[in-house]
N, CA and C atoms as an extended XYZ file, in Angstrom:
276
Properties=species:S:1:pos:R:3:atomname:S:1:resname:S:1:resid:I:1 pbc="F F F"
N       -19.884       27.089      -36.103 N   UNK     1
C       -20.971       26.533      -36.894 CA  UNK     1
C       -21.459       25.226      -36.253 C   UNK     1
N       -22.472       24.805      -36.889 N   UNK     2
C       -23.372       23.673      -36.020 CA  UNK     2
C       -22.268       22.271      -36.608 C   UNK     2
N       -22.251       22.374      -37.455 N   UNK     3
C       -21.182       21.236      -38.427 CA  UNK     3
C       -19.694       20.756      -37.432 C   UNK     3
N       -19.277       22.187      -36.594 N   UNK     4
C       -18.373       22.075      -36.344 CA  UNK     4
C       -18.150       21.731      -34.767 C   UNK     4
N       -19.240       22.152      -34.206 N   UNK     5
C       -19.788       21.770      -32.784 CA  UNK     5
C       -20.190       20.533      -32.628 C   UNK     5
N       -20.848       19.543      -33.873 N   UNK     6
C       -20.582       18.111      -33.947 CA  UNK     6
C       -19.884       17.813      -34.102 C   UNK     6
N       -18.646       17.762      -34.937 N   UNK     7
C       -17.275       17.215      -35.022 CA  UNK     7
C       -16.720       17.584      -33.717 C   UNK     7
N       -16.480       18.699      -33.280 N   UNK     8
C       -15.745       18.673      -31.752 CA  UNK     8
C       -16.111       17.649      -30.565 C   UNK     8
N       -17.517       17.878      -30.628 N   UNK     9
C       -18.170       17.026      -29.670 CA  UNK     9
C       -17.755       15.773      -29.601 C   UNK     9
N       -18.353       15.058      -31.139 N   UNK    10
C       -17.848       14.072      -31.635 CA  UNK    10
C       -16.251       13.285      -31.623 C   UNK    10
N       -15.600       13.921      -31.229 N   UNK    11
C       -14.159       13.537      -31.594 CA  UNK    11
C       -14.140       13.448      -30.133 C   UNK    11
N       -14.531       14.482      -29.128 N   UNK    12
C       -14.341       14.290      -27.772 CA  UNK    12
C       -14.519       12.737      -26.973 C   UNK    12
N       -15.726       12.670      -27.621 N   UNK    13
C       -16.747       11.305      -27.101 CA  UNK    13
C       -16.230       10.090      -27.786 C   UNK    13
N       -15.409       10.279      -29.032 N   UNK    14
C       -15.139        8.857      -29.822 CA  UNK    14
C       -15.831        8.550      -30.469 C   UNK    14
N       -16.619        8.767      -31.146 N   UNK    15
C       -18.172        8.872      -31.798 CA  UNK    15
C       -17.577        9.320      -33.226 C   UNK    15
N       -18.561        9.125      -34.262 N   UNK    16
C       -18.352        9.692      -35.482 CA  UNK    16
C       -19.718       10.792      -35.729 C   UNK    16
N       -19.552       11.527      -36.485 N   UNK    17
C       -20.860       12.540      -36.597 CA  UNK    17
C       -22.174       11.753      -37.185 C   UNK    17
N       -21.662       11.253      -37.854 N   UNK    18
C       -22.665       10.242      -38.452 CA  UNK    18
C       -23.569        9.325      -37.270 C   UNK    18
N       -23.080        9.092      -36.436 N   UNK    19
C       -23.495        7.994      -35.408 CA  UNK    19
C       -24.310        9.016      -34.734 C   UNK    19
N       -24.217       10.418      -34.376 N   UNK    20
C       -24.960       10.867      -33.594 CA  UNK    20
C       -26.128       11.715      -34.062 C   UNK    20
N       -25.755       11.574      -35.650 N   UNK    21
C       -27.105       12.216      -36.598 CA  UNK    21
C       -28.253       10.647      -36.587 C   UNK    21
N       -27.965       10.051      -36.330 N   UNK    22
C       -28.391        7.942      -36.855 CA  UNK    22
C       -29.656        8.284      -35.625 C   UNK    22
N       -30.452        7.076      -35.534 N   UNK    23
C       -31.529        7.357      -34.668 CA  UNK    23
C       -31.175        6.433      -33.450 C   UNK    23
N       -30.054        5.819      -33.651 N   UNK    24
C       -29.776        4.959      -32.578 CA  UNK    24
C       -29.816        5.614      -31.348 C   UNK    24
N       -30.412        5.182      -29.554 N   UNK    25
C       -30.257        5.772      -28.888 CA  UNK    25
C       -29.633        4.996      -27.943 C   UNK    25
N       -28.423        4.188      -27.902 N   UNK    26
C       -27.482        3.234      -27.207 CA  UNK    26
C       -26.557        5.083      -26.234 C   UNK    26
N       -26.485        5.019      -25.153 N   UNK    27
C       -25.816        5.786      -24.417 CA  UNK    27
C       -24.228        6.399      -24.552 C   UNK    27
N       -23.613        5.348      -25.325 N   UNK    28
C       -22.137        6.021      -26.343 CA  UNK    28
C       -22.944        7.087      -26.986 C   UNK    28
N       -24.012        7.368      -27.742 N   UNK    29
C       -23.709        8.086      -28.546 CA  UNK    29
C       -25.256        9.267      -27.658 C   UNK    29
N       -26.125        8.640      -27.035 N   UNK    30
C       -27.110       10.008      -26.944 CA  UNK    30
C       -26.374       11.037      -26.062 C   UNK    30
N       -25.406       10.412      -25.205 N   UNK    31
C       -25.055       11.575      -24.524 CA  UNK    31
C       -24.176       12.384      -25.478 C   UNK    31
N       -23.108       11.953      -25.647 N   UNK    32
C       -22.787       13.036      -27.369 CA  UNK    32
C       -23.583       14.261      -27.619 C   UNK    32
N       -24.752       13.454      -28.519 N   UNK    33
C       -25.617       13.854      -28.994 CA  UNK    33
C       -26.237       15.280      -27.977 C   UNK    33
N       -27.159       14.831      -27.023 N   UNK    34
C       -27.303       16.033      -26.235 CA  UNK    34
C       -26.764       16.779      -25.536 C   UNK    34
N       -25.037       16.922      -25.534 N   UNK    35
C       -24.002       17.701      -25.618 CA  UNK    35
C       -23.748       18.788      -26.681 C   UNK    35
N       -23.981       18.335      -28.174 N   UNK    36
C       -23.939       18.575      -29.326 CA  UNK    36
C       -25.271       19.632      -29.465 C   UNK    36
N       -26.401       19.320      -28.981 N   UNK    37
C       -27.318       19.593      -29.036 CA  UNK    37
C       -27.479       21.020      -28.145 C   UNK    37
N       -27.009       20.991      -26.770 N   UNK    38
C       -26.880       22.175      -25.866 CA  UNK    38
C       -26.141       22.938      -26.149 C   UNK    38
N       -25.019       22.557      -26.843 N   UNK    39
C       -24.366       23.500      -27.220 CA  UNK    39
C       -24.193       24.206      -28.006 C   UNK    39
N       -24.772       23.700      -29.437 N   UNK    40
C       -25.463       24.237      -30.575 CA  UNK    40
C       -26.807       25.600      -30.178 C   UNK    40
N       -27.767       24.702      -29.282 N   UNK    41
C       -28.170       25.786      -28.349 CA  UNK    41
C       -27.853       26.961      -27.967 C   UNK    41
N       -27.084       27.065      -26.810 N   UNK    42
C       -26.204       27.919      -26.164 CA  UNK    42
C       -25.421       29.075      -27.421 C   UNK    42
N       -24.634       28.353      -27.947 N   UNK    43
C       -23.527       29.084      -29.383 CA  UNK    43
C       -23.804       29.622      -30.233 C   UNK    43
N       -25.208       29.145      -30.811 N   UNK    44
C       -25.906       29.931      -31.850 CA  UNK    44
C       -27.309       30.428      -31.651 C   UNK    44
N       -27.394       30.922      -32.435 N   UNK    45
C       -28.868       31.572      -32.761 CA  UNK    45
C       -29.757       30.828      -33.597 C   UNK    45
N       -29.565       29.558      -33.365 N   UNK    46
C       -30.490       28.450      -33.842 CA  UNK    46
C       -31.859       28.351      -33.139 C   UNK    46
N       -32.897       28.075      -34.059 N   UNK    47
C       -34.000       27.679      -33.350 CA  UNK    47
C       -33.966       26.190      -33.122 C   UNK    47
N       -35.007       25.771      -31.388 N   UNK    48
C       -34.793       24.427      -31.422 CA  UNK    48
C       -35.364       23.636      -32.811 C   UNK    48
N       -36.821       23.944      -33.449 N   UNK    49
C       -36.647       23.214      -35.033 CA  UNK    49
C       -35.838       23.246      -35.795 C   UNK    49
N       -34.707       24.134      -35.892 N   UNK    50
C       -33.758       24.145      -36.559 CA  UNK    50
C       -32.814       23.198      -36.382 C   UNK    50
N       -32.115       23.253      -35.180 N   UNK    51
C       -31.594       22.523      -34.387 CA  UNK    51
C       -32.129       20.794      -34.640 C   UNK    51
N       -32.949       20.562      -34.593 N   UNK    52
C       -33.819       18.917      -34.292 CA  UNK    52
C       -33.611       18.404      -35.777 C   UNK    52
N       -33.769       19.275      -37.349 N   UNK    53
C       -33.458       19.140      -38.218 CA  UNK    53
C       -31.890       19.184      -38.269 C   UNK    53
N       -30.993       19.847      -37.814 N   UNK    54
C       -29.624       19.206      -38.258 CA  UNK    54
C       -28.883       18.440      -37.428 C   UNK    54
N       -29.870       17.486      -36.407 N   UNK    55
C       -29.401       16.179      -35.911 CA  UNK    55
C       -30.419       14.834      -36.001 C   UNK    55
N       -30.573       14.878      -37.566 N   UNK    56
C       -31.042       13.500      -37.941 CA  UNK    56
C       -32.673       13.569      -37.843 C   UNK    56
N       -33.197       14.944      -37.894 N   UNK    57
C       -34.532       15.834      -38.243 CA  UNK    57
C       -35.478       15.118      -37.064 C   UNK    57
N       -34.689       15.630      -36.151 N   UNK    58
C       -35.439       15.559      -34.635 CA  UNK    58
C       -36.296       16.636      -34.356 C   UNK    58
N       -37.355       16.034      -33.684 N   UNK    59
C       -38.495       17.612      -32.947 CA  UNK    59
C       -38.284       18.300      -32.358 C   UNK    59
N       -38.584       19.110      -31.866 N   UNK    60
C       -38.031       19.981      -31.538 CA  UNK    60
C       -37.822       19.880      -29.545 C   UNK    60
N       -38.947       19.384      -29.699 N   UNK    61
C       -39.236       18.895      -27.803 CA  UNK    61
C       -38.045       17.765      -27.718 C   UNK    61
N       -37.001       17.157      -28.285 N   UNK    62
C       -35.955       16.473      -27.889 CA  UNK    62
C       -34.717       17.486      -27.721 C   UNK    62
N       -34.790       18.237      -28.530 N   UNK    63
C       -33.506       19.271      -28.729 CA  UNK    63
C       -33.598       19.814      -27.071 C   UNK    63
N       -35.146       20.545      -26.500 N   UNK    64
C       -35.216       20.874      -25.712 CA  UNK    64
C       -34.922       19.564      -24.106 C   UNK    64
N       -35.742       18.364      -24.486 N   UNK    65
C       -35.243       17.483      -23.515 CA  UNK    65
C       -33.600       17.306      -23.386 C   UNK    65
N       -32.867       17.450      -24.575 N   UNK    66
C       -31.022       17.689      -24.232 CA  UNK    66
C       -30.876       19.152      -23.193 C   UNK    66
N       -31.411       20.037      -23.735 N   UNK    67
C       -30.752       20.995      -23.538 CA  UNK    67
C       -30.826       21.417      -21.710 C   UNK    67
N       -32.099       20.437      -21.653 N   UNK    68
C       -32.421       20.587      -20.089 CA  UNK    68
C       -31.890       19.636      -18.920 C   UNK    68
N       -31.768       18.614      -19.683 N   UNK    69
C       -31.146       17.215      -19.138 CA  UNK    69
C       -29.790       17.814      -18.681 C   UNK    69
N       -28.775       17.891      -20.207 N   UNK    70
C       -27.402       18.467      -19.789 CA  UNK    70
C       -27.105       19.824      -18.497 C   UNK    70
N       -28.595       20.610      -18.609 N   UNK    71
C       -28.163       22.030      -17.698 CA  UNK    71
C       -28.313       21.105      -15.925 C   UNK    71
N       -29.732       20.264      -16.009 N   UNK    72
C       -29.481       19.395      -15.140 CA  UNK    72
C       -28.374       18.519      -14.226 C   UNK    72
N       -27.665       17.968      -15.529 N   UNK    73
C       -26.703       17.254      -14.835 CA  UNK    73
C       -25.054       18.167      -14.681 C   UNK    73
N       -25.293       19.136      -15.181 N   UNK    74
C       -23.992       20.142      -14.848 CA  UNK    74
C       -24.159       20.345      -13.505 C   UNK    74
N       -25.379       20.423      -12.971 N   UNK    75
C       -25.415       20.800      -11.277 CA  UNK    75
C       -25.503       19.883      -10.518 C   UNK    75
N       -25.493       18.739      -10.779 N   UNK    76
C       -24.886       17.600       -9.814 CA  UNK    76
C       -23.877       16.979      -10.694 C   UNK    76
N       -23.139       16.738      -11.469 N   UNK    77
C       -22.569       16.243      -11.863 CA  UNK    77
C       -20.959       16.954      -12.608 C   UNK    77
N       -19.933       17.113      -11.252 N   UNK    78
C       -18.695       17.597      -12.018 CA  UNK    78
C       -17.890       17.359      -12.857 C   UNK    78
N       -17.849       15.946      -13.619 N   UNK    79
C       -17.572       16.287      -14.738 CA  UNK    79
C       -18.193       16.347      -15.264 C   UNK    79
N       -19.532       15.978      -15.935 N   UNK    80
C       -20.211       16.739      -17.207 CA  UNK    80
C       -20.109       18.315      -17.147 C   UNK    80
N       -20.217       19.170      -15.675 N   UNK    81
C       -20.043       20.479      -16.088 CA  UNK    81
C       -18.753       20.712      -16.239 C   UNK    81
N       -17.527       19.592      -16.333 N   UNK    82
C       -15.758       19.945      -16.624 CA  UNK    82
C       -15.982       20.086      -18.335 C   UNK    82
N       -16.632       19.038      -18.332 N   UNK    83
C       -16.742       18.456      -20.363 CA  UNK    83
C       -17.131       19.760      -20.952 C   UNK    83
N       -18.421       20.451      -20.203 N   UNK    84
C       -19.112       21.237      -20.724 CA  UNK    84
C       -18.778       22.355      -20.918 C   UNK    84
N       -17.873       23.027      -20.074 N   UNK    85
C       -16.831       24.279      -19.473 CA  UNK    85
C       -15.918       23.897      -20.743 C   UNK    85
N       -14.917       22.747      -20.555 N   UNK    86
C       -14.467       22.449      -21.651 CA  UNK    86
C       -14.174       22.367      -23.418 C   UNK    86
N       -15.272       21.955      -23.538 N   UNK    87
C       -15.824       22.256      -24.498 CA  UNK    87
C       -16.296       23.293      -25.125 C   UNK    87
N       -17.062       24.057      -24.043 N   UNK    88
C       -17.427       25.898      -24.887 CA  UNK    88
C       -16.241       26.839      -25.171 C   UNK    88
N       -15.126       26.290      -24.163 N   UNK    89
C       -13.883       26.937      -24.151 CA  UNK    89
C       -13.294       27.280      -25.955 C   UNK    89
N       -13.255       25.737      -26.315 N   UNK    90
C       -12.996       25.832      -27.419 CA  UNK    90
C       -13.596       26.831      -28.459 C   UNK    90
N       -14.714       27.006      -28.298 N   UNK    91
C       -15.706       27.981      -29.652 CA  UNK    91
C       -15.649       29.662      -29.030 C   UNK    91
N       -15.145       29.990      -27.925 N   UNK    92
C       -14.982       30.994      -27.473 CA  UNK    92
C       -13.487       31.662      -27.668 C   UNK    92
């Protein structure tokens, strides 16, 4: 569930769920956030408006700026694609 893909995320990063639903965009928490966001993506059958509404009723063109950013930095960047591997592990 989407509820539960924030708490995982969340607990990963040190973050509280609350902090990454908030509009704050300080870098502790957006990357979280568009972790939370791709992967919610990816896991469910959410639409991105759907999606943008159950992280603090975001548009939908941000859900998509996570989801592209993160696929981005998985291909230069080995650990975000360790975190990311990581992480889906769990819901699989």
């Amino acid at each position: 569930s989407v509820k539960e893909i924030q708490s995982v995320v969340a607990k990963h990063y040190g973050v509280h769920v609350s902090d990454m639903l908030a509009h704050r965009r300080t870098h502790e928490i957006v990357m979280p956030r568009h972790v939370a966001m791709y992967l919610t993506k990816r896991l469910t059958h959410r639409s991105l408006p759907e999606i943008g509404r159950l992280f603090g009723r975001r548009d939908h063109t941000t859900v998509l700026h996570a989801c592209r950013k993160i696929e981005a930095l998985c291909e230069v960047d080995s650990d975000v694609h360790q975190t990311i591997t990581a992480l889906r592990r769990w819901f699989i």
